[in-house]
């Protein structure tokens, strides 16, 4: 009987995890969390965290039903319930008050200040608590949150669309379109899961991108890094579309009022950051990431161009790489995917290929920084599994 | 009963095909061919073509046994039996004389001069002939032979080992080693299946490669393209190892006697070809391929560097691409994988990704030139299936 019981816990936790994934990209600075309530081996309720300030997943699941239904049930929750007052009251109180008999938890809170405290409170209230069910999967969906909590910086994904010979634009500077429609569509879906997109001023100027996701209501911040060598026109889409208030221009110098006035009128913000490390992007990247972390960003997508990508790579700031490789050559004078840096073979930043997908005519190579020990990979499938066939 | 019969034909033909593959890389200018002889639904003999001038596959299979065993049997042969005198007598005569009752053929001879003639001769001798069993697979293993017969040029595979940002050497020119041991080992196996390897003079000078396959007795020709800008030292391995007589130096100008004397002493040949198209490799490539075709080469492996690769790509001479991509960056001043040419996105040579393999830490991307209609892919698995896991 015991092994069946265990299997059932995993079954319900998997369900809670798949519900949690609804929240990816929406919950920052909170992690995505899912919960299901089971009584007599039947699902009676479920909930997920829909955004900061809104009720937590457990609360959503519990409050859907009258108290008498919930009493004595088992709560499955992907992350340890909170025990402190934030924007909402502690979930542990509600669980105890509602007389839930048993709580099954995917993983502990990665924040060392809170970790284990919620579990202790529940156990002291004589609730049967089981921890680390589907532990690895539960950890995976909060990797960006965990990084933010532990380092103050968001999880950073570098996305590039490049030719087989490593070029992101032809020798005239055109990059439309290197990759196929399906790849670009997938990128829009990936943007849905992040809180901010970073591009260089040159890319903003050359490509005039919108950087929008497929989500109708929620768009990521759009960060443009402005070095002094980039002339930037104020008519770009980023500064004028209906999401202009989500655009942030980051510069290392005070811009003349004539320019800032034009931009800020539509809502674009301007951040002035130092460039202590004389970075070719014009901005010190670590402080930028910390500032984005303070703004509540959990996951940042760096979309190039080559200079921005090169600086992030050189400073070791990338957590995951997405290379959309198109089956074309652009030749030696095409724009470099990684610019401004050179490495000898023995000293090169080494990656680890996690997965390869066929995306129509392109391939998508997912990689992470090489580590001597085991690779814990941020679950790319969360975003990709509906769209891609394995290569 | 009929459907079972058909299945049996395919079963025996598959066996003949797998036997034929033993000959890949050894039979030039002949194609690899395999044959099995079956009587009363039992295998009684098999054979494959081991090299030009040696008996054909059918002959090897037939002559292994006394005539009385062969009489009345069924012969499965992957390619239409020859009906003309070459270095050996026509196989159709032997088949008729040995009173074989039935002949099953994988595909017809691709040479329009011979195609169908052998089949007609057998049928006129009242032998029951069935053609096109496992037709696609039978076609695949003779693709290089077919190209040679129809165009006079060998099948051309471009192999490159490159970093994720499209570099084949770091900015000091070092390329040892971009790819992992397992990839390099696989390249040695791939060389076993080709008749010649082409590299540029610069690569010969910088890397001083041996370009050897794993085969102890049979090595491919090693072709070095010498443009006038490459100084080449005579102490290179290619000119001094025990396969020096398999090295051919191709140049567009007459070299001074002092140099040629040193090289030819060890057996290296020197070809002087025009450079009518002012190719950056120093040599017109079409005439080179025709000359290699005349020498009997069916399959040529182009191994770079960037200038040679660029010229072959620009002239549309590549039939198959093998990209060993290593999980590293070398940066903007690394050596370009494709050099000397540039393409706008709309006019770029477009490929088709056929397959991706994980090779230890690298990935191997197999591609072919893009065609509007269906892609017939040279069966890469022939060489790869024992070594690679699908990505």
XYZ file of C-alpha atoms in Angstrom:
782
model
C 0.000 0.000 0.000
C 2.811 2.358 0.834
C 4.319 2.381 -2.645
C 0.939 3.121 -4.170
C 0.560 5.992 -1.745
C 3.899 7.396 -2.805
C 2.973 7.108 -6.457
C -0.248 8.948 -5.764
C 1.631 11.808 -4.126
C 3.769 12.132 -7.230
C 0.727 11.971 -9.454
C -0.978 14.877 -7.683
C 2.251 16.849 -7.449
C 2.743 16.537 -11.208
C -0.714 17.993 -11.623
C 0.127 20.858 -9.261
C 3.335 21.480 -11.236
C 1.552 21.658 -14.560
C -0.921 24.120 -13.046
C 1.968 26.159 -11.603
C 3.400 26.626 -15.102
C 0.439 28.843 -15.988
C 2.086 31.499 -13.873
C 5.497 31.545 -15.561
C 6.265 35.102 -16.598
C 3.325 36.581 -14.675
C 4.228 36.230 -11.008
C 7.432 38.254 -10.624
C 8.915 38.941 -8.159
C 7.156 35.852 -6.795
C 7.792 32.373 -8.181
C 5.159 30.417 -10.117
C 3.375 28.074 -7.702
C 0.575 25.553 -8.152
C -1.623 23.754 -5.623
C -4.231 21.001 -5.720
C -6.474 19.739 -2.920
C -7.333 16.057 -2.782
C -9.790 14.288 -0.503
C -10.570 10.574 -0.526
C -8.268 10.300 -3.509
C -10.398 12.712 -5.517
C -9.372 16.128 -6.783
C -11.607 18.716 -5.175
C -9.805 21.978 -5.927
C -6.794 23.581 -7.581
C -5.190 26.988 -7.890
C -2.128 28.844 -9.093
C -0.466 32.103 -8.257
C -1.526 34.658 -10.840
C 0.657 37.616 -9.953
C 2.320 39.642 -7.213
C -0.216 41.006 -4.724
C -2.813 38.424 -5.745
C -3.618 35.396 -3.564
C -1.058 32.601 -3.425
C -1.731 29.253 -5.093
C -2.787 27.537 -1.834
C -5.212 30.333 -1.046
C -6.741 30.175 -4.507
C -7.245 26.436 -4.132
C -8.597 26.567 -0.570
C -10.992 29.482 -0.899
C -12.751 28.060 -3.950
C -14.776 25.775 -1.684
C -16.669 25.988 1.638
C -14.619 25.111 4.701
C -16.353 21.779 5.347
C -15.153 20.383 2.027
C -11.568 21.350 2.643
C -11.364 20.053 6.210
C -9.319 16.860 6.498
C -8.108 17.038 2.886
C -4.549 16.797 1.535
C -2.958 19.901 0.031
C -0.312 19.464 -2.687
C 1.735 22.587 -3.241
C 4.801 22.892 -5.469
C 6.663 25.263 -3.101
C 6.790 25.470 0.691
C 3.896 27.677 1.900
C 4.892 31.117 3.143
C 4.764 31.858 6.869
C 5.216 35.629 6.826
C 3.175 38.675 5.991
C 4.054 40.026 2.568
C 1.490 41.644 0.336
C -0.825 38.851 1.521
C -1.220 37.076 4.890
C 0.831 33.911 5.607
C -0.521 30.800 3.918
C 0.433 28.589 6.864
C -2.237 30.314 8.995
C -4.927 29.580 6.449
C -3.859 25.942 6.076
C -4.008 25.452 9.854
C -7.290 27.298 10.241
C -8.936 25.309 7.472
C -7.941 22.106 9.262
C -6.119 20.568 6.338
C -4.890 17.174 7.518
C -1.849 16.642 5.332
C 0.434 18.880 3.237
C 2.708 17.563 0.472
C 5.387 19.986 -0.713
C 7.475 19.934 -3.905
C 10.489 21.784 -2.564
C 11.495 24.101 0.249
C 11.625 27.851 -0.091
C 15.077 28.614 -1.612
C 15.317 31.777 0.479
C 17.579 30.819 3.417
C 15.648 33.219 5.673
C 12.351 31.390 5.150
C 13.472 27.909 4.192
C 11.912 25.214 6.392
C 10.051 27.669 8.608
C 6.671 27.131 6.983
C 7.146 23.374 7.257
C 7.977 23.660 10.966
C 4.915 25.782 11.674
C 2.677 23.244 9.944
C 4.269 20.332 11.787
C 3.920 22.091 15.134
C 0.215 22.392 14.320
C 0.200 18.569 14.002
C -0.265 18.592 10.278
C 1.330 15.637 8.486
C 3.909 17.221 6.129
C 5.807 15.457 3.379
C 8.544 17.392 1.545
C 10.497 16.935 -1.715
C 7.900 15.115 -3.798
C 8.870 15.557 -7.483
C 11.686 17.588 -6.005
C 13.717 18.057 -9.177
C 10.779 19.208 -11.284
C 9.589 21.498 -8.495
C 13.072 23.021 -8.253
C 13.275 23.511 -12.000
C 10.312 25.801 -12.377
C 11.628 28.159 -9.699
C 15.236 28.327 -10.939
C 14.912 32.013 -11.944
C 13.321 32.829 -8.569
C 16.034 30.907 -6.764
C 18.808 32.748 -8.590
C 17.192 36.093 -7.834
C 16.787 35.229 -4.136
C 20.353 33.986 -3.763
C 22.230 36.536 -5.903
C 19.913 39.510 -6.292
C 20.171 39.111 -10.065
C 17.611 37.651 -12.473
C 18.160 34.475 -14.463
C 19.679 35.490 -17.811
C 18.895 33.762 -21.101
C 20.805 34.745 -24.228
C 18.837 34.243 -27.422
C 20.443 34.593 -30.826
C 19.276 33.939 -34.358
C 22.331 33.199 -36.449
C 23.564 31.669 -39.665
C 25.594 28.468 -39.730
C 28.748 30.547 -40.015
C 27.909 32.524 -36.877
C 26.492 35.767 -38.311
C 23.506 37.685 -37.006
C 23.199 40.032 -39.983
C 24.549 40.192 -43.522
C 27.266 42.641 -44.526
C 24.674 45.355 -45.169
C 23.435 44.931 -41.610
C 20.141 43.255 -42.520
C 18.932 40.536 -40.200
C 15.366 40.191 -41.561
C 14.965 37.350 -41.636
C 17.747 34.967 -40.881
C 15.528 32.545 -38.996
C 12.242 31.076 -40.150
C 8.753 32.254 -39.194
C 8.309 29.363 -36.779
C 11.490 30.272 -34.895
C 10.448 33.902 -34.602
C 7.020 32.863 -33.401
C 8.648 30.672 -30.766
C 10.760 33.628 -29.626
C 7.559 35.590 -29.058
C 6.314 32.770 -26.863
C 9.591 32.679 -24.977
C 9.284 36.432 -24.332
C 5.995 35.687 -22.609
C 7.937 33.906 -19.878
C 10.433 36.663 -19.115
C 10.254 39.971 -17.264
C 12.669 42.007 -19.357
C 14.401 41.936 -22.731
C 17.815 43.547 -23.197
C 19.146 44.731 -26.552
C 21.926 47.037 -27.677
C 21.343 50.504 -29.083
C 22.730 49.449 -32.426
C 20.241 46.612 -32.759
C 17.420 48.943 -31.705
C 18.459 51.411 -34.380
C 19.137 48.917 -37.187
C 16.245 46.502 -36.697
C 13.678 48.824 -35.099
C 12.141 45.854 -33.282
C 8.983 45.763 -31.159
C 10.212 42.961 -28.877
C 6.649 41.982 -28.062
C 5.438 38.674 -26.704
C 2.224 36.953 -27.706
C 0.491 37.908 -24.462
C -2.229 40.510 -25.118
C -2.028 42.221 -21.710
C 1.392 41.603 -20.231
C 4.610 42.623 -21.948
C 8.181 42.426 -20.631
C 10.302 45.503 -19.953
C 12.356 46.463 -22.998
C 15.844 47.579 -22.023
C 18.006 49.386 -24.580
C 21.697 49.762 -23.727
C 22.971 53.014 -25.185
C 26.695 53.468 -25.628
C 27.839 56.872 -26.808
C 28.654 55.553 -30.258
C 25.047 54.697 -31.076
C 22.956 57.472 -32.544
C 19.369 56.626 -31.659
C 16.319 58.131 -33.311
C 13.298 58.842 -31.152
C 10.907 57.525 -33.798
C 11.743 53.886 -33.053
C 8.832 51.561 -32.308
C 10.159 50.911 -28.808
C 9.618 54.564 -27.859
C 6.288 55.088 -29.579
C 4.091 51.999 -29.486
C 1.483 51.463 -26.792
C 4.038 49.727 -24.579
C 6.468 52.693 -24.642
C 6.146 52.966 -20.853
C 7.733 49.498 -20.683
C 10.851 50.723 -22.498
C 13.901 51.728 -20.474
C 16.863 53.457 -22.058
C 20.052 52.734 -20.120
C 22.975 55.073 -20.640
C 26.201 55.992 -18.886
C 25.881 59.704 -19.459
C 23.264 62.397 -19.017
C 21.367 62.825 -22.252
C 20.421 66.304 -23.463
C 16.978 67.450 -22.358
C 15.778 67.738 -25.966
C 16.133 63.977 -26.350
C 14.931 62.849 -22.939
C 11.922 65.108 -23.199
C 10.807 63.474 -26.440
C 11.224 59.991 -25.043
C 9.782 60.438 -21.585
C 6.648 62.076 -22.966
C 5.507 58.671 -24.225
C 6.484 57.027 -20.953
C 9.948 55.673 -21.736
C 12.187 55.699 -18.674
C 15.838 56.635 -18.709
C 18.341 55.044 -16.354
C 21.805 56.453 -15.960
C 24.279 53.789 -14.838
C 28.055 53.921 -14.546
C 30.318 52.097 -16.921
C 33.054 51.210 -14.454
C 34.372 48.220 -16.368
C 34.561 50.133 -19.668
C 32.224 47.690 -21.223
C 31.663 48.054 -24.979
C 27.915 48.052 -24.393
C 28.381 51.371 -22.581
C 26.926 50.087 -19.317
C 28.204 47.979 -16.412
C 26.143 44.845 -16.663
C 26.257 43.489 -13.094
C 24.759 46.693 -11.620
C 22.163 46.663 -14.393
C 21.124 43.111 -13.516
C 20.988 43.996 -9.817
C 18.800 46.960 -10.586
C 16.489 44.757 -12.650
C 16.446 42.313 -9.752
C 15.383 45.121 -7.427
C 12.625 45.970 -9.894
C 11.398 42.413 -9.360
C 12.654 40.809 -12.572
C 13.209 37.059 -12.244
C 14.137 36.255 -15.821
C 15.827 38.457 -18.407
C 16.193 37.665 -22.095
C 19.254 39.120 -23.827
C 18.510 39.378 -27.538
C 21.756 40.859 -28.862
C 23.308 42.191 -30.964
C 26.825 40.843 -31.037
C 28.373 43.460 -28.778
C 25.811 43.008 -26.018
C 26.017 39.221 -26.349
C 29.829 39.352 -26.268
C 29.894 41.430 -23.090
C 27.394 39.218 -21.274
C 29.316 36.099 -22.326
C 32.691 37.581 -21.398
C 31.455 38.535 -17.939
C 29.985 35.078 -17.398
C 26.504 36.436 -16.816
C 24.526 34.053 -19.047
C 22.640 31.174 -17.425
C 21.130 29.676 -20.540
C 21.730 29.987 -24.272
C 19.182 29.643 -27.059
C 20.726 29.537 -30.522
C 18.331 29.521 -33.421
C 20.632 28.396 -36.228
C 19.411 28.962 -39.763
C 20.615 26.793 -42.673
C 22.342 29.642 -44.499
C 25.750 31.276 -44.839
C 26.232 35.032 -44.686
C 29.984 35.131 -45.172
C 32.991 36.706 -43.567
C 31.759 40.321 -43.488
C 28.443 39.459 -41.896
C 27.850 40.803 -38.394
C 29.483 38.676 -35.701
C 27.258 36.828 -33.261
C 29.791 37.462 -30.493
C 31.577 40.756 -30.881
C 34.273 42.727 -29.098
C 35.988 39.757 -27.463
C 38.384 37.017 -28.440
C 39.345 33.852 -26.663
C 42.098 31.325 -27.218
C 40.854 27.762 -27.472
C 42.255 26.859 -24.076
C 40.643 29.820 -22.348
C 37.326 29.989 -24.142
C 34.035 30.061 -22.231
C 32.812 26.492 -22.496
C 29.148 25.570 -22.748
C 27.194 22.372 -22.418
C 24.663 21.422 -25.090
C 21.457 20.507 -23.306
C 19.107 19.850 -26.182
C 18.582 20.333 -29.900
C 15.219 20.879 -31.557
C 14.153 21.117 -35.171
C 12.122 24.291 -35.645
C 10.850 24.006 -39.213
C 13.920 24.807 -41.341
C 16.075 25.956 -38.391
C 17.538 24.135 -35.445
C 17.337 25.423 -31.898
C 20.349 24.572 -29.753
C 19.825 24.993 -26.015
C 22.989 25.247 -23.965
C 24.125 26.262 -20.504
C 27.504 27.246 -19.044
C 29.722 24.201 -18.634
C 30.084 22.943 -15.073
C 32.272 20.124 -13.860
C 29.463 18.642 -11.785
C 25.987 17.686 -12.899
C 23.996 20.084 -15.000
C 20.731 21.315 -13.573
C 18.972 22.650 -16.593
C 16.190 25.181 -16.478
C 13.281 23.302 -17.910
C 13.184 24.547 -21.473
C 10.360 22.189 -22.255
C 8.052 24.376 -20.251
C 7.978 26.797 -23.119
C 8.928 24.569 -25.974
C 7.188 21.256 -25.670
C 4.069 22.228 -27.500
C 5.839 23.731 -30.467
C 8.844 21.581 -31.235
C 9.691 18.147 -32.424
C 12.896 16.587 -31.160
C 15.663 16.755 -33.766
C 1.482 -16.192 -49.950
C 2.434 -13.429 -52.318
C 2.836 -10.777 -49.637
C 5.059 -13.073 -47.607
C 7.139 -13.645 -50.712
C 7.542 -9.908 -51.186
C 8.572 -9.444 -47.575
C 11.152 -12.160 -47.986
C 12.646 -10.418 -50.998
C 13.037 -7.273 -48.939
C 14.529 -9.234 -46.083
C 17.244 -10.748 -48.256
C 17.860 -7.467 -50.059
C 18.416 -5.717 -46.731
C 21.023 -8.347 -45.964
C 22.679 -7.795 -49.343
C 22.688 -4.036 -48.675
C 24.337 -4.377 -45.300
C 26.990 -6.600 -46.891
C 27.460 -4.058 -49.702
C 28.338 -1.378 -47.146
C 31.575 -3.212 -46.373
C 32.834 -1.897 -49.676
C 32.180 1.806 -49.118
C 35.410 3.696 -49.701
C 37.214 0.671 -51.169
C 35.602 0.051 -54.546
C 36.240 3.254 -56.501
C 35.686 3.849 -59.350
C 33.136 1.056 -58.947
C 30.165 1.353 -56.599
C 29.818 -0.754 -53.457
C 27.660 -3.791 -54.253
C 26.469 -6.725 -52.169
C 24.913 -10.048 -53.163
C 23.344 -12.987 -51.363
C 22.224 -16.335 -52.783
C 19.168 -18.004 -51.326
C 17.801 -21.475 -52.039
C 14.719 -23.017 -50.441
C 14.498 -19.911 -48.324
C 17.931 -20.540 -46.838
C 21.005 -18.359 -47.233
C 23.660 -20.377 -49.027
C 26.179 -17.718 -50.028
C 27.047 -14.031 -49.959
C 29.657 -11.687 -51.369
C 30.595 -8.064 -51.801
C 32.751 -6.131 -54.198
C 36.107 -5.558 -52.553
C 37.786 -3.237 -55.023
C 38.312 -2.283 -58.655
C 39.735 -5.176 -60.693
C 38.571 -7.716 -58.127
C 35.525 -9.939 -58.736
C 32.104 -8.321 -58.522
C 29.764 -9.077 -55.633
C 27.706 -11.623 -57.613
C 30.836 -13.458 -58.686
C 32.141 -13.600 -55.134
C 28.847 -15.047 -53.959
C 28.472 -17.546 -56.802
C 31.999 -18.910 -56.929
C 32.141 -19.687 -53.228
C 30.168 -22.875 -53.867
C 30.114 -25.752 -56.390
C 27.796 -25.242 -59.338
C 25.218 -27.815 -58.217
C 24.452 -25.840 -55.078
C 23.923 -22.606 -56.961
C 21.731 -24.049 -59.710
C 18.082 -23.027 -59.338
C 18.788 -20.575 -56.523
C 17.736 -16.921 -56.192
C 20.377 -14.211 -56.420
C 19.810 -10.935 -54.559
C 22.081 -8.169 -55.762
C 21.907 -4.514 -54.723
C 22.767 -3.164 -58.203
C 21.899 -4.395 -61.694
C 24.557 -6.946 -62.799
C 26.980 -5.722 -65.436
C 26.683 -7.039 -69.002
C 29.947 -5.742 -70.461
C 33.602 -6.582 -70.287
C 35.445 -4.224 -67.976
C 38.380 -5.346 -65.879
C 36.330 -8.502 -65.281
C 33.962 -10.503 -67.520
C 30.219 -9.647 -67.561
C 28.328 -10.950 -64.545
C 25.218 -11.683 -66.617
C 27.114 -14.484 -68.424
C 28.056 -16.135 -65.158
C 24.515 -15.874 -63.777
C 23.106 -17.506 -66.919
C 25.788 -20.199 -67.070
C 25.308 -21.116 -63.425
C 21.591 -21.609 -64.104
C 20.371 -19.240 -61.433
C 16.582 -19.351 -61.560
C 15.656 -15.916 -60.232
C 17.445 -12.580 -59.814
C 16.228 -9.804 -57.487
C 17.817 -6.409 -58.047
C 17.917 -3.358 -55.753
C 18.192 -0.712 -58.444
C 19.182 -0.311 -62.064
C 22.618 0.792 -63.179
C 22.538 4.633 -63.033
C 24.740 4.812 -66.128
C 22.315 5.544 -69.001
C 24.528 3.523 -71.356
C 24.145 0.323 -69.342
C 20.880 0.897 -67.513
C 18.395 -1.935 -68.058
C 20.642 -3.880 -70.419
C 21.748 -6.440 -67.873
C 18.132 -6.983 -66.864
C 17.115 -7.534 -70.492
C 19.887 -10.056 -71.069
C 18.827 -12.035 -68.000
C 15.163 -11.951 -68.998
C 15.970 -13.090 -72.524
C 17.719 -16.054 -70.911
C 14.362 -16.836 -69.228
C 15.537 -15.866 -65.795
C 12.823 -14.457 -63.535
C 13.997 -10.903 -62.722
C 12.493 -8.564 -60.136
C 13.794 -4.987 -59.954
C 13.591 -2.127 -57.426
C 13.399 -4.120 -54.201
C 14.458 -1.787 -51.344
C 14.934 0.679 -54.150
C 15.520 3.784 -52.052
C 18.117 2.170 -49.810
C 19.833 0.607 -52.818
C 19.958 4.007 -54.532
C 21.345 5.678 -51.426
C 24.513 3.665 -51.135
C 25.467 4.407 -54.749
C 24.732 8.152 -54.679
C 28.438 9.072 -55.055
C 28.801 6.582 -57.923
C 25.662 7.925 -59.558
C 26.882 11.514 -59.363
C 30.235 10.534 -60.820
C 28.594 8.622 -63.680
C 26.170 11.418 -64.527
C 28.413 14.473 -64.062
C 31.985 13.200 -64.187
C 32.561 14.727 -60.756
C 32.759 12.975 -57.391
C 30.241 13.487 -54.596
C 31.553 16.319 -52.399
C 31.150 16.440 -48.620
C 32.246 19.534 -46.727
C 33.317 18.821 -43.166
C 34.016 21.604 -40.705
C 34.785 21.703 -37.003
C 33.661 25.070 -35.712
C 32.735 27.021 -32.625
C 29.184 28.160 -31.931
C 30.075 31.577 -33.300
C 31.291 30.109 -36.586
C 35.082 30.092 -36.120
C 37.463 27.343 -37.174
C 40.490 28.696 -35.311
C 41.137 31.252 -32.589
C 42.709 34.616 -33.327
C 46.204 33.126 -33.053
C 45.274 30.594 -35.724
C 45.113 27.587 -33.404
C 42.429 25.029 -34.138
C 43.679 22.232 -31.842
C 41.271 21.256 -30.626
C 37.984 22.957 -31.174
C 36.037 19.712 -31.357
C 36.122 16.841 -28.893
C 38.088 13.608 -29.228
C 34.976 11.662 -30.195
C 34.224 14.045 -33.073
C 37.768 13.814 -34.380
C 37.652 10.053 -34.134
C 34.425 10.051 -36.120
C 36.075 12.202 -38.788
C 38.760 9.543 -39.143
C 36.041 6.989 -39.722
C 34.346 9.216 -42.261
C 37.663 9.550 -44.133
C 37.631 5.782 -44.490
C 34.629 6.121 -46.798
C 36.077 8.716 -49.172
C 38.616 8.628 -51.980
C 40.210 12.024 -51.525
C 40.484 14.825 -48.967
C 40.912 18.434 -50.064
C 42.446 21.140 -47.878
C 43.895 24.576 -48.484
C 47.598 25.350 -48.344
C 47.091 27.600 -45.364
C 45.453 24.838 -43.346
C 48.217 22.430 -44.375
C 50.824 24.906 -43.186
C 49.113 25.994 -39.953
C 47.764 22.660 -38.715
C 50.286 20.277 -40.298
C 47.634 17.547 -40.409
C 48.034 13.897 -41.408
C 44.467 13.531 -42.737
C 44.566 9.798 -42.128
C 41.623 7.456 -41.796
C 41.415 4.537 -39.403
C 41.989 1.990 -42.169
C 45.426 0.373 -41.802
C 45.982 -0.305 -45.515
C 43.878 2.090 -47.534
C 44.177 5.852 -47.254
C 42.444 8.549 -49.322
C 44.318 10.903 -51.632
C 45.321 14.092 -49.839
C 44.893 17.129 -52.061
C 46.493 20.428 -51.037
C 45.362 23.531 -52.938
C 48.257 25.942 -53.183
C 47.537 29.568 -53.952
C 50.544 31.809 -54.459
C 50.012 33.511 -51.123
C 50.676 30.360 -49.122
C 54.274 29.636 -48.259
C 54.480 25.892 -47.769
C 57.314 24.090 -46.025
C 58.390 20.732 -47.383
C 58.713 19.259 -43.897
C 54.947 18.914 -43.457
C 53.629 15.493 -42.477
C 51.651 15.253 -45.709
C 54.876 15.234 -47.746
C 56.929 12.980 -45.500
C 54.846 10.274 -43.854
C 54.518 6.807 -45.349
C 51.490 7.910 -47.372
C 53.370 10.790 -49.058
C 52.700 9.167 -52.445
C 49.001 9.747 -51.755
C 49.543 13.514 -51.442
C 48.868 15.739 -54.434
C 49.869 19.386 -54.468
C 47.616 21.384 -56.792
C 48.885 24.741 -57.982
C 48.151 27.221 -60.757
C 51.767 27.969 -61.526
C 54.956 26.051 -62.196
C 56.861 25.627 -58.967
C 60.655 26.001 -58.905
C 62.548 22.749 -59.366
C 64.176 23.062 -55.934
C 60.767 22.681 -54.306
C 59.235 20.084 -56.605
C 62.360 17.972 -56.385
C 62.126 17.793 -52.603
C 58.468 16.879 -52.674
C 58.415 14.403 -55.523
C 61.330 12.452 -54.040
C 58.976 11.120 -51.374
C 56.276 10.435 -53.943
C 54.107 13.541 -53.689
C 52.547 14.437 -57.030
C 52.177 17.953 -58.339
C 49.252 18.982 -60.534
C 49.258 22.279 -62.339
C 45.711 23.492 -63.026
C 44.482 26.814 -64.352
C 42.721 29.317 -62.176
C 40.336 30.683 -64.782
C 37.716 31.893 -62.337
C 40.261 33.728 -60.158
C 39.275 31.637 -57.259
C 40.807 32.593 -53.892
C 41.912 28.997 -53.402
C 44.258 29.497 -56.358
C 42.699 26.694 -58.393
C 39.584 26.319 -60.555
C 37.511 23.838 -58.616
C 35.292 22.315 -61.324
C 38.279 21.146 -63.405
C 39.879 19.818 -60.222
C 36.785 17.763 -59.418
C 36.621 16.473 -62.994
C 40.244 15.449 -62.811
C 39.593 13.630 -59.539
C 36.611 11.974 -61.204
C 38.878 10.795 -64.015
C 41.240 9.408 -61.382
C 38.293 7.305 -60.218
C 37.300 9.250 -57.113
C 33.645 8.788 -56.177
C 33.573 10.755 -52.956
C 35.685 13.722 -51.918
C 35.852 15.241 -48.448
C 36.609 18.966 -48.264
C 38.096 19.717 -44.861
C 38.697 23.478 -45.107
C 39.958 25.965 -44.146
C 37.574 28.845 -44.542
C 38.805 29.993 -47.940
C 38.507 26.569 -49.536
C 35.110 26.026 -47.898
C 33.926 29.456 -49.054
C 34.919 28.812 -52.661
C 33.265 25.395 -52.782
C 30.094 26.818 -51.220
C 30.047 29.854 -53.512
C 30.388 27.679 -56.606
C 27.610 25.378 -55.409
C 29.845 22.320 -55.477
C 28.960 20.826 -52.086
C 26.557 17.880 -51.960
C 26.562 17.323 -48.227
C 27.648 19.308 -45.189
C 28.954 17.962 -41.897
C 29.282 20.611 -39.199
C 30.848 19.518 -35.966
C 29.824 22.376 -33.682
C 31.709 22.704 -30.411
C 30.141 24.371 -27.349
C 32.625 27.247 -27.242
C 33.046 30.812 -28.467
C 36.237 32.035 -30.112
C 35.205 35.626 -30.742
C 35.186 38.106 -33.559
C 38.835 37.772 -34.625
C 38.735 34.001 -34.824
C 39.186 32.471 -38.270
C 35.991 32.487 -40.328
C 34.406 29.163 -41.212
C 33.380 30.568 -44.596
C 35.862 33.061 -45.956
C 36.260 35.273 -48.993
C 32.563 35.548 -49.818
C 29.551 37.462 -48.592
C 25.890 36.971 -49.270
C 22.847 39.099 -48.588
C 20.113 37.275 -46.711
C 17.906 37.078 -49.771
C 20.657 35.648 -51.962
C 22.399 33.351 -49.529
C 23.047 29.697 -50.367
C 20.308 27.885 -48.487
C 20.770 24.468 -46.935
C 18.449 21.859 -45.519
C 19.164 20.350 -42.111
C 18.933 16.593 -42.484
C 19.911 15.386 -39.058
C 21.527 16.386 -35.785
C 23.592 14.076 -33.600
C 25.143 14.500 -30.186
C 28.819 13.553 -30.385
C 29.952 13.657 -26.750
C 30.221 17.391 -25.986
C 29.741 18.509 -29.614
C 26.812 18.335 -31.963
C 27.080 17.141 -35.540
C 24.717 18.876 -37.951
C 24.252 17.120 -41.291
C 22.866 19.280 -44.066
C 22.463 19.259 -47.824
C 21.825 21.987 -50.400
C 18.225 23.157 -50.237
C 16.007 21.887 -53.045
C 12.393 22.784 -53.665
C 11.446 19.150 -54.198
C 12.042 16.213 -51.909
C 15.447 15.721 -50.379
C 17.245 12.516 -51.218
C 19.871 12.339 -48.561
C 23.058 10.352 -48.851
C 22.737 7.833 -46.108
C 24.835 9.344 -43.369
C 23.865 6.563 -41.032
C 26.070 4.221 -42.991
C 29.062 5.740 -41.303
C 27.501 7.166 -38.207
C 25.005 4.752 -36.795
C 27.427 2.820 -34.676
C 28.998 5.832 -33.080
C 26.276 8.366 -32.420
C 23.204 8.809 -30.343
C 20.393 10.903 -31.762
C 20.345 14.374 -30.243
